[in-house]
PDB file of C-alpha atoms in Angstrom:
ATOM      1  CA  MET D  24      -4.259  -8.520   9.865  1.00  0.00           C
ATOM      2  CA  LYS D  25      -2.866 -11.489  11.657  1.00  0.00           C
ATOM      3  CA  ASP D  26       0.509 -12.040  10.039  1.00  0.00           C
ATOM      4  CA  LYS D  27       2.972  -9.292  10.991  1.00  0.00           C
ATOM      5  CA  SER D  28       5.578 -10.651   8.566  1.00  0.00           C
ATOM      6  CA  ILE D  29       3.802  -8.785   5.755  1.00  0.00           C
ATOM      7  CA  TYR D  30       5.320  -5.638   7.248  1.00  0.00           C
ATOM      8  CA  GLY D  31       8.846  -6.732   6.448  1.00  0.00           C
ATOM      9  CA  PRO D  32      11.629  -4.751   4.775  1.00  0.00           C
ATOM     10  CA  GLU D  33       9.950  -4.642   1.347  1.00  0.00           C
ATOM     11  CA  THR D  34       6.812  -3.020   2.762  1.00  0.00           C
ATOM     12  CA  LYS D  35       8.769  -0.571   4.889  1.00  0.00           C
ATOM     13  CA  ASN D  36      11.007   0.374   1.964  1.00  0.00           C
ATOM     14  CA  ARG D  37       7.946   1.157  -0.128  1.00  0.00           C
ATOM     15  CA  LEU D  38       6.637   3.476   2.558  1.00  0.00           C
ATOM     16  CA  LYS D  39      10.016   5.142   3.055  1.00  0.00           C
ATOM     17  CA  ARG D  40      10.123   5.919  -0.673  1.00  0.00           C
ATOM     18  CA  ILE D  41       6.648   7.446  -0.404  1.00  0.00           C
ATOM     19  CA  GLU D  42       7.793   9.462   2.599  1.00  0.00           C
ATOM     20  CA  GLY D  43      10.691  10.758   0.496  1.00  0.00           C
ATOM     21  CA  GLN D  44       8.310  11.687  -2.301  1.00  0.00           C
ATOM     22  CA  VAL D  45       6.104  13.651   0.098  1.00  0.00           C
ATOM     23  CA  ARG D  46       9.119  15.447   1.545  1.00  0.00           C
ATOM     24  CA  GLY D  47      10.159  16.275  -2.003  1.00  0.00           C
ATOM     25  CA  VAL D  48       6.727  17.771  -2.666  1.00  0.00           C
ATOM     26  CA  LEU D  49       6.985  19.894   0.482  1.00  0.00           C
ATOM     27  CA  LYS D  50      10.405  21.121  -0.658  1.00  0.00           C
ATOM     28  CA  MET D  51       8.986  21.952  -4.079  1.00  0.00           C
ATOM     29  CA  MET D  52       6.242  23.961  -2.389  1.00  0.00           C
ATOM     30  CA  ASP D  53       8.795  25.791  -0.234  1.00  0.00           C
ATOM     31  CA  GLU D  54      10.696  26.619  -3.419  1.00  0.00           C
ATOM     32  CA  ASP D  55       7.451  27.812  -5.038  1.00  0.00           C
ATOM     33  CA  LYS D  56       7.769  25.338  -7.909  1.00  0.00           C
ATOM     34  CA  ASP D  57       5.221  25.248 -10.700  1.00  0.00           C
ATOM     35  CA  CYS D  58       1.803  23.884  -9.720  1.00  0.00           C
ATOM     36  CA  LYS D  59       1.876  21.320 -12.527  1.00  0.00           C
ATOM     37  CA  ASP D  60       5.155  19.875 -11.229  1.00  0.00           C
ATOM     38  CA  VAL D  61       3.830  19.681  -7.664  1.00  0.00           C
ATOM     39  CA  ILE D  62       0.656  17.918  -8.829  1.00  0.00           C
ATOM     40  CA  THR D  63       2.718  15.478 -10.902  1.00  0.00           C
ATOM     41  CA  GLN D  64       4.760  14.539  -7.841  1.00  0.00           C
ATOM     42  CA  LEU D  65       1.673  14.271  -5.639  1.00  0.00           C
ATOM     43  CA  SER D  66       0.073  11.971  -8.209  1.00  0.00           C
ATOM     44  CA  ALA D  67       3.200   9.802  -8.213  1.00  0.00           C
ATOM     45  CA  ALA D  68       3.069   9.591  -4.403  1.00  0.00           C
ATOM     46  CA  ARG D  69      -0.617   8.667  -4.511  1.00  0.00           C
ATOM     47  CA  SER D  70       0.063   5.937  -7.080  1.00  0.00           C
ATOM     48  CA  ALA D  71       2.867   4.590  -4.908  1.00  0.00           C
ATOM     49  CA  MET D  72       0.526   4.578  -1.920  1.00  0.00           C
ATOM     50  CA  ASP D  73      -2.108   2.678  -3.912  1.00  0.00           C
ATOM     51  CA  ARG D  74       0.497   0.100  -4.904  1.00  0.00           C
ATOM     52  CA  ALA D  75       1.616  -0.226  -1.271  1.00  0.00           C
ATOM     53  CA  ILE D  76      -1.982  -0.839  -0.199  1.00  0.00           C
ATOM     54  CA  GLY D  77      -2.381  -3.492  -2.870  1.00  0.00           C
ATOM     55  CA  TYR D  78       0.876  -5.147  -1.853  1.00  0.00           C
ATOM     56  CA  ILE D  79      -0.086  -5.278   1.833  1.00  0.00           C
ATOM     57  CA  VAL D  80      -3.576  -6.614   1.090  1.00  0.00           C
ATOM     58  CA  ALA D  81      -2.160  -9.238  -1.287  1.00  0.00           C
ATOM     59  CA  LYS D  82       0.474 -10.420   1.202  1.00  0.00           C
ATOM     60  CA  ASN D  83      -2.111 -10.608   3.977  1.00  0.00           C
ATOM     61  CA  LEU D  84      -4.562 -12.462   1.743  1.00  0.00           C
ATOM     62  CA  GLU D  85      -1.862 -14.906   0.691  1.00  0.00           C
ATOM     63  CA  GLY D  86      -1.188 -15.822   4.323  1.00  0.00           C
ATOM     64  CA  CYS D  87      -4.870 -16.012   5.216  1.00  0.00           C
ATOM     65  CA  ILE D  88      -5.644 -18.276   2.265  1.00  0.00           C
ATOM     66  CA  ARG D  89      -2.732 -20.517   3.189  1.00  0.00           C
ATOM     67  CA  ASP D  90      -4.030 -20.724   6.779  1.00  0.00           C
ATOM     68  CA  ALA D  91      -7.591 -21.428   5.628  1.00  0.00           C
ATOM     69  CA  HIS D  92      -6.372 -24.161   3.291  1.00  0.00           C
ATOM     70  CA  GLU D  93      -4.364 -25.796   6.074  1.00  0.00           C
ATOM     71  CA  GLU D  94      -7.452 -25.728   8.321  1.00  0.00           C
ATOM     72  CA  GLY D  95      -9.702 -27.066   5.550  1.00  0.00           C
ATOM     73  CA  GLU D  96     -11.784 -23.896   5.429  1.00  0.00           C
ATOM     74  CA  SER D  97     -13.076 -21.871   2.499  1.00  0.00           C
ATOM     75  CA  ALA D  98     -11.194 -18.721   1.601  1.00  0.00           C
ATOM     76  CA  GLU D  99     -14.115 -17.094  -0.222  1.00  0.00           C
ATOM     77  CA  GLU D 100     -14.989 -14.757   2.651  1.00  0.00           C
ATOM     78  CA  LEU D 101     -11.330 -13.761   3.037  1.00  0.00           C
ATOM     79  CA  ILE D 102     -11.108 -12.927  -0.652  1.00  0.00           C
ATOM     80  CA  ASN D 103     -14.270 -10.822  -0.477  1.00  0.00           C
ATOM     81  CA  GLU D 104     -12.887  -8.989   2.551  1.00  0.00           C
ATOM     82  CA  ALA D 105      -9.619  -8.261   0.713  1.00  0.00           C
ATOM     83  CA  VAL D 106     -11.518  -6.927  -2.290  1.00  0.00           C
ATOM     84  CA  GLN D 107     -13.543  -4.659   0.003  1.00  0.00           C
ATOM     85  CA  MET D 108     -10.352  -3.308   1.605  1.00  0.00           C
ATOM     86  CA  ILE D 109      -9.000  -2.402  -1.810  1.00  0.00           C
ATOM     87  CA  VAL D 110     -12.294  -0.829  -2.896  1.00  0.00           C
ATOM     88  CA  LYS D 111     -12.485   1.253   0.309  1.00  0.00           C
ATOM     89  CA  SER D 112      -8.937   2.498  -0.190  1.00  0.00           C
ATOM     90  CA  ARG D 113      -9.887   4.101  -3.507  1.00  0.00           C
TER      91      ARG D 113
END
């Protein structure tokens, strides 16, 4: 990924929230909370991670498409690459 600006405050805040969720899960485990509650929280953290991946890929793709357009190039390959990154993350 070329453009480091995609890792700005919004992206970092997303990851900090996920970090908090994971810490919460660890605390629940230490407190021997019900399995169903732990799994619910883990699922929420996984969903948040999936959304963070999508956000980062989208922001990167946006910048790459803008660059390609400015250089008069096709963005088709960039779009295919972004789709593959999302597919691999699943």
